mmCIF file of C-alpha atoms in Angstrom:
data_model
loop_
_atom_site.group_PDB
_atom_site.id
_atom_site.type_symbol
_atom_site.label_atom_id
_atom_site.label_comp_id
_atom_site.label_asym_id
_atom_site.label_seq_id
_atom_site.Cartn_x
_atom_site.Cartn_y
_atom_site.Cartn_z
ATOM 1 C CA LEU N 167 -0.004 0.143 0.054
ATOM 2 C CA ALA N 168 1.916 3.105 -1.539
ATOM 3 C CA ASN N 169 -0.988 5.732 -0.922
ATOM 4 C CA ARG N 170 -0.441 8.374 2.078
ATOM 5 C CA ALA N 171 -4.362 8.767 2.115
ATOM 6 C CA VAL N 172 -4.876 5.093 2.847
ATOM 7 C CA TRP N 173 -2.338 5.115 5.411
ATOM 8 C CA GLN N 174 -4.073 7.936 7.359
ATOM 9 C CA ALA N 175 -7.347 5.988 7.248
ATOM 10 C CA MET N 176 -5.745 2.908 8.430
ATOM 11 C CA LYS N 177 -3.297 4.655 11.146
ATOM 12 C CA LEU N 178 -0.255 3.284 9.327
ATOM 13 C CA ARG N 179 3.197 4.884 9.412
ATOM 14 C CA THR N 180 4.946 3.431 6.404
ATOM 15 C CA LEU N 181 4.117 0.736 3.658
ATOM 16 C CA VAL N 182 2.670 -2.265 4.295
ATOM 17 C CA TRP N 183 3.447 -5.225 1.716
ATOM 18 C CA GLY N 184 2.852 -8.614 0.566
ATOM 19 C CA SER N 185 4.812 -11.616 -1.418
ATOM 20 C CA MET N 186 4.293 -12.634 -4.933
ATOM 21 C CA TYR N 187 4.892 -16.359 -5.915
ATOM 22 C CA ASP N 188 6.161 -18.372 -8.908
ATOM 23 C CA ASP N 189 2.677 -19.098 -9.761
ATOM 24 C CA THR N 190 1.310 -15.621 -9.501
ATOM 25 C CA VAL N 191 3.726 -13.839 -11.560
ATOM 26 C CA HIS N 192 3.527 -13.900 -15.357
ATOM 27 C CA HIS N 193 5.986 -12.475 -17.923
ATOM 28 C CA ALA N 194 4.849 -10.855 -21.282
ATOM 29 C CA PRO N 195 7.827 -10.001 -22.904
ATOM 30 C CA SER N 196 5.765 -9.330 -26.119
ATOM 31 C CA GLY N 197 3.772 -6.686 -24.409
ATOM 32 C CA HIS N 198 0.418 -8.726 -24.344
ATOM 33 C CA ALA N 199 -0.739 -11.608 -22.035
ATOM 34 C CA THR N 200 -3.931 -13.512 -21.276
ATOM 35 C CA LEU N 201 -5.022 -13.959 -17.797
ATOM 36 C CA SER N 202 -7.967 -15.928 -16.101
ATOM 37 C CA VAL N 203 -9.679 -14.238 -13.343
ATOM 38 C CA ALA N 204 -12.210 -17.165 -12.745
ATOM 39 C CA ARG N 205 -10.835 -17.818 -9.069
ATOM 40 C CA MET N 206 -10.893 -14.277 -8.089
ATOM 41 C CA ARG N 207 -13.898 -12.893 -6.061
ATOM 42 C CA ALA N 208 -13.658 -9.084 -6.369
ATOM 43 C CA PRO N 209 -10.482 -8.409 -8.641
ATOM 44 C CA ARG N 210 -9.220 -4.956 -9.545
ATOM 45 C CA VAL N 211 -6.296 -3.824 -11.591
ATOM 46 C CA GLU N 212 -3.324 -1.888 -10.317
ATOM 47 C CA PRO N 213 -1.024 -0.435 -13.358
ATOM 48 C CA GLU N 214 2.365 -0.283 -11.628
ATOM 49 C CA ILE N 215 6.129 0.134 -12.488
ATOM 50 C CA VAL N 216 7.872 -3.309 -11.823
ATOM 51 C CA VAL N 217 11.660 -3.512 -11.135
ATOM 52 C CA LYS N 218 14.290 -6.385 -10.789
ATOM 53 C CA LEU N 219 17.222 -5.737 -8.310
ATOM 54 C CA LYS N 220 20.636 -6.533 -9.351
ATOM 55 C CA ALA N 221 21.906 -5.924 -5.852
ATOM 56 C CA ALA N 222 20.681 -5.455 -2.286
ATOM 57 C CA PRO N 223 20.050 -1.798 -1.474
ATOM 58 C CA LYS N 224 22.489 0.248 0.434
ATOM 59 C CA PRO N 225 21.574 1.071 4.061
ATOM 60 C CA GLY N 226 19.613 4.383 4.057
ATOM 61 C CA ALA N 227 19.420 4.537 0.150
ATOM 62 C CA GLY N 228 17.856 7.446 -1.590
ATOM 63 C CA PRO N 229 15.971 7.453 -4.833
ATOM 64 C CA ALA N 230 19.290 7.580 -6.870
ATOM 65 C CA ASP N 231 20.916 4.668 -4.640
ATOM 66 C CA MET N 232 18.049 2.629 -5.384
ATOM 67 C CA LEU N 233 17.919 2.961 -9.120
ATOM 68 C CA GLU N 234 21.586 2.171 -9.058
ATOM 69 C CA ALA N 235 20.513 -1.436 -7.453
ATOM 70 C CA VAL N 236 18.094 -1.870 -10.240
ATOM 71 C CA GLU N 237 18.504 -4.086 -13.421
ATOM 72 C CA TRP N 238 15.728 -3.224 -15.472
ATOM 73 C CA MET N 239 12.139 -1.798 -15.127
ATOM 74 C CA ALA N 240 8.959 -2.599 -16.887
ATOM 75 C CA LEU N 241 5.332 -1.722 -16.796
ATOM 76 C CA GLY N 242 3.241 -4.094 -14.811
ATOM 77 C CA PHE N 243 -0.377 -5.103 -14.004
ATOM 78 C CA GLU N 244 -0.892 -6.324 -10.353
ATOM 79 C CA PHE N 245 -4.344 -7.909 -9.915
ATOM 80 C CA VAL N 246 -5.612 -7.856 -6.618
ATOM 81 C CA ASP N 247 -8.447 -9.581 -4.828
ATOM 82 C CA CYS N 248 -10.450 -8.971 -1.647
ATOM 83 C CA PRO N 249 -12.348 -11.170 0.403
ATOM 84 C CA PHE N 250 -13.836 -8.582 2.487
ATOM 85 C CA PRO N 251 -17.285 -6.957 1.645
ATOM 86 C CA ASP N 252 -16.908 -3.774 -0.227
ATOM 87 C CA TRP N 253 -13.210 -3.984 -0.208
ATOM 88 C CA LYS N 254 -13.413 -2.369 3.404
ATOM 89 C CA PHE N 255 -10.380 -3.985 5.553
ATOM 90 C CA GLN N 256 -7.868 -3.070 8.388
ATOM 91 C CA PRO N 257 -4.173 -3.699 8.335
ATOM 92 C CA GLY N 258 -4.365 -6.944 9.703
ATOM 93 C CA ASP N 259 -6.892 -8.100 7.053
ATOM 94 C CA PHE N 260 -4.572 -7.160 4.448
ATOM 95 C CA LEU N 261 -1.720 -9.302 6.043
ATOM 96 C CA ALA N 262 -4.218 -12.008 6.479
ATOM 97 C CA SER N 263 -5.282 -12.299 2.797
ATOM 98 C CA LEU N 264 -1.408 -12.410 1.886
ATOM 99 C CA GLY N 265 -1.540 -8.534 0.734
ATOM 100 C CA LEU N 266 -4.573 -8.981 -1.566
ATOM 101 C CA HIS N 267 -2.245 -10.082 -4.325
ATOM 102 C CA ALA N 268 -3.809 -12.297 -6.972
ATOM 103 C CA ALA N 269 -1.319 -12.056 -9.989
ATOM 104 C CA LEU N 270 1.340 -9.752 -11.664
ATOM 105 C CA VAL N 271 1.790 -9.207 -15.205
ATOM 106 C CA ILE N 272 5.159 -7.785 -16.426
ATOM 107 C CA GLY N 273 5.942 -6.540 -19.654
ATOM 108 C CA GLN N 274 8.846 -5.780 -21.819
ATOM 109 C CA PRO N 275 11.804 -5.326 -19.541
ATOM 110 C CA ARG N 276 14.031 -1.995 -20.142
ATOM 111 C CA PRO N 277 17.721 -2.193 -18.522
ATOM 112 C CA ILE N 278 18.558 0.817 -16.531
ATOM 113 C CA GLN N 279 21.943 2.366 -17.347
ATOM 114 C CA ARG N 280 23.977 4.333 -14.858
ATOM 115 C CA ALA N 281 24.110 7.219 -17.012
ATOM 116 C CA GLU N 282 20.614 8.044 -16.974
ATOM 117 C CA ILE N 283 19.730 7.501 -13.436
ATOM 118 C CA SER N 284 19.790 11.422 -12.300
ATOM 119 C CA THR N 285 17.425 11.947 -15.431
ATOM 120 C CA LEU N 286 15.302 9.050 -14.332
ATOM 121 C CA VAL N 287 14.970 9.996 -10.876
ATOM 122 C CA ASP N 288 13.064 13.231 -12.104
ATOM 123 C CA ASP N 289 11.150 11.285 -14.685
ATOM 124 C CA MET N 290 9.782 9.058 -12.102
ATOM 125 C CA ALA N 291 8.224 11.785 -10.545
ATOM 126 C CA THR N 292 6.684 13.449 -13.665
ATOM 127 C CA PHE N 293 5.769 10.531 -15.858
ATOM 128 C CA THR N 294 1.934 9.948 -16.755
ATOM 129 C CA SER N 295 0.602 6.818 -16.701
ATOM 130 C CA ARG N 296 -2.890 5.921 -18.763
ATOM 131 C CA LEU N 297 -4.988 2.965 -18.208
ATOM 132 C CA SER N 298 -7.662 1.749 -20.770
ATOM 133 C CA LYS N 299 -10.417 -0.632 -20.830
ATOM 134 C CA ASN N 300 -11.272 -1.986 -24.428
ATOM 135 C CA GLY N 301 -9.514 0.974 -26.272
ATOM 136 C CA GLN N 302 -11.323 3.604 -23.904
ATOM 137 C CA LEU N 303 -9.524 5.597 -21.301
ATOM 138 C CA VAL N 304 -10.511 4.732 -17.748
ATOM 139 C CA GLU N 305 -7.954 6.133 -15.597
ATOM 140 C CA GLU N 306 -5.026 8.756 -15.862
ATOM 141 C CA GLY N 307 -2.262 8.984 -13.087
ATOM 142 C CA GLY N 308 1.324 8.871 -12.908
ATOM 143 C CA GLY N 309 4.560 8.669 -10.532
ATOM 144 C CA ARG N 310 3.184 11.186 -8.216
ATOM 145 C CA ASN N 311 0.698 8.801 -7.055
ATOM 146 C CA VAL N 312 3.194 6.309 -5.616
ATOM 147 C CA LEU N 313 4.573 8.261 -2.689
ATOM 148 C CA GLY N 314 5.878 11.009 -5.205
ATOM 149 C CA SER N 315 7.686 8.525 -7.479
ATOM 150 C CA PRO N 316 8.342 4.757 -7.870
ATOM 151 C CA ALA N 317 11.940 5.527 -6.913
ATOM 152 C CA LEU N 318 10.806 7.351 -3.753
ATOM 153 C CA CYS N 319 8.581 4.245 -2.852
ATOM 154 C CA LEU N 320 11.507 1.931 -3.419
ATOM 155 C CA ALA N 321 13.603 3.857 -0.967
ATOM 156 C CA GLU N 322 10.625 4.090 1.368
ATOM 157 C CA PHE N 323 10.291 0.187 1.275
ATOM 158 C CA ALA N 324 14.200 -0.360 1.758
ATOM 159 C CA ALA N 325 13.876 1.661 4.769
ATOM 160 C CA ALA N 326 10.907 -0.157 6.176
ATOM 161 C CA VAL N 327 11.975 -3.712 5.537
ATOM 162 C CA PRO N 328 14.572 -3.783 8.388
ATOM 163 C CA MET N 329 12.052 -2.132 10.843
ATOM 164 C CA GLN N 330 9.850 -5.083 10.286
ATOM 165 C CA PRO N 331 10.854 -8.035 12.879
ATOM 166 C CA GLY N 332 11.022 -11.163 10.790
ATOM 167 C CA ALA N 333 10.987 -9.464 7.371
ATOM 168 C CA GLU N 334 13.480 -11.046 4.695
ATOM 169 C CA PRO N 335 16.074 -8.471 3.732
ATOM 170 C CA LEU N 336 15.815 -7.301 0.060
ATOM 171 C CA TYR N 337 18.477 -9.380 -2.227
ATOM 172 C CA ALA N 338 19.613 -9.360 -5.824
ATOM 173 C CA GLY N 339 17.223 -10.907 -8.314
ATOM 174 C CA GLU N 340 13.829 -9.957 -6.335
ATOM 175 C CA LEU N 341 10.941 -8.594 -8.228
ATOM 176 C CA LEU N 342 9.396 -5.355 -6.747
ATOM 177 C CA SER N 343 6.206 -3.644 -7.779
ATOM 178 C CA THR N 344 6.061 -0.420 -6.706
ATOM 179 C CA GLY N 345 2.545 0.586 -6.351
ATOM 180 C CA SER N 346 -0.423 1.324 -8.387
ATOM 181 C CA THR N 347 -0.020 4.757 -10.440
ATOM 182 C CA THR N 348 -3.716 5.378 -10.835
ATOM 183 C CA PRO N 349 -6.997 4.329 -8.723
ATOM 184 C CA ALA N 350 -7.619 0.498 -9.099
ATOM 185 C CA PRO N 351 -10.754 -0.155 -10.962
ATOM 186 C CA PRO N 352 -12.790 -3.422 -10.967
ATOM 187 C CA VAL N 353 -12.192 -5.907 -13.918
ATOM 188 C CA ALA N 354 -14.170 -8.826 -15.164
ATOM 189 C CA ALA N 355 -13.580 -11.620 -17.891
ATOM 190 C CA GLY N 356 -13.989 -10.499 -21.580
ATOM 191 C CA GLU N 357 -12.064 -7.079 -20.950
ATOM 192 C CA ARG N 358 -8.642 -5.894 -22.279
ATOM 193 C CA TRP N 359 -6.759 -3.632 -20.205
ATOM 194 C CA THR N 360 -3.955 -1.554 -21.437
ATOM 195 C CA MET N 361 -1.100 0.499 -19.706
ATOM 196 C CA GLU N 362 0.686 3.410 -21.484
ATOM 197 C CA VAL N 363 3.229 5.659 -19.903
ATOM 198 C CA ASP N 364 5.364 8.683 -21.186
ATOM 199 C CA ARG N 365 9.037 9.727 -20.466
ATOM 200 C CA LEU N 366 10.116 6.401 -19.191
ATOM 201 C CA ASP N 367 10.751 4.513 -22.612
ATOM 202 C CA LEU N 368 8.602 1.712 -21.717
ATOM 203 C CA SER N 369 6.623 -0.374 -23.828
ATOM 204 C CA PRO N 370 2.722 -0.362 -23.757
ATOM 205 C CA LEU N 371 1.254 -3.574 -21.806
ATOM 206 C CA SER N 372 -1.864 -5.124 -22.411
ATOM 207 C CA VAL N 373 -3.791 -8.065 -21.019
ATOM 208 C CA ASP N 374 -6.846 -10.014 -22.229
ATOM 209 C CA LEU N 375 -9.111 -11.326 -19.333
ATOM 210 C CA THR N 376 -10.793 -14.627 -19.566
ATOM 211 C CA ALA N 377 -13.073 -16.754 -17.148
#
């Protein structure tokens, strides 16, 4: 949960997070995927920036330091699902339902070059994100909705993990989905969802939902 308004409502001081799994992560290097939502109860979609770490973040890492530790980034759709009526829950419910995570679809990766990091820190705060359903624009947002920037969100996460008793440290090879760049609308079988962004040189991602 990377939304400060949600933190305030739930009396949180920092991020809460959940795990992803081998059977919930789907790669779509061509920029298109098909995903079944048959087992989901009340699914929603979150258009996000996904990164893969090439090294463990430095202690006290800032946005630029975090991007130094990133191998690549890509567009991603995280599908979240809630067993609680009307999507009303408390932090303990979030953890009990394994972070509401149902699936993650990752688009075409783009390597991050060291020479571009300073520019990328700025672009991650200012890029816009467009979410469409069946070719019609549904939501528009951007990096500012993820704690001001996915890079800032990564830095917040890196600082929060050591403060959580029993949490595994971040390590090279991990995939991190950095939080929804728009509100998360409900989804259903028979729909095609598409995410596009500017400024980050990332290829669009679309997913067809099936029963």
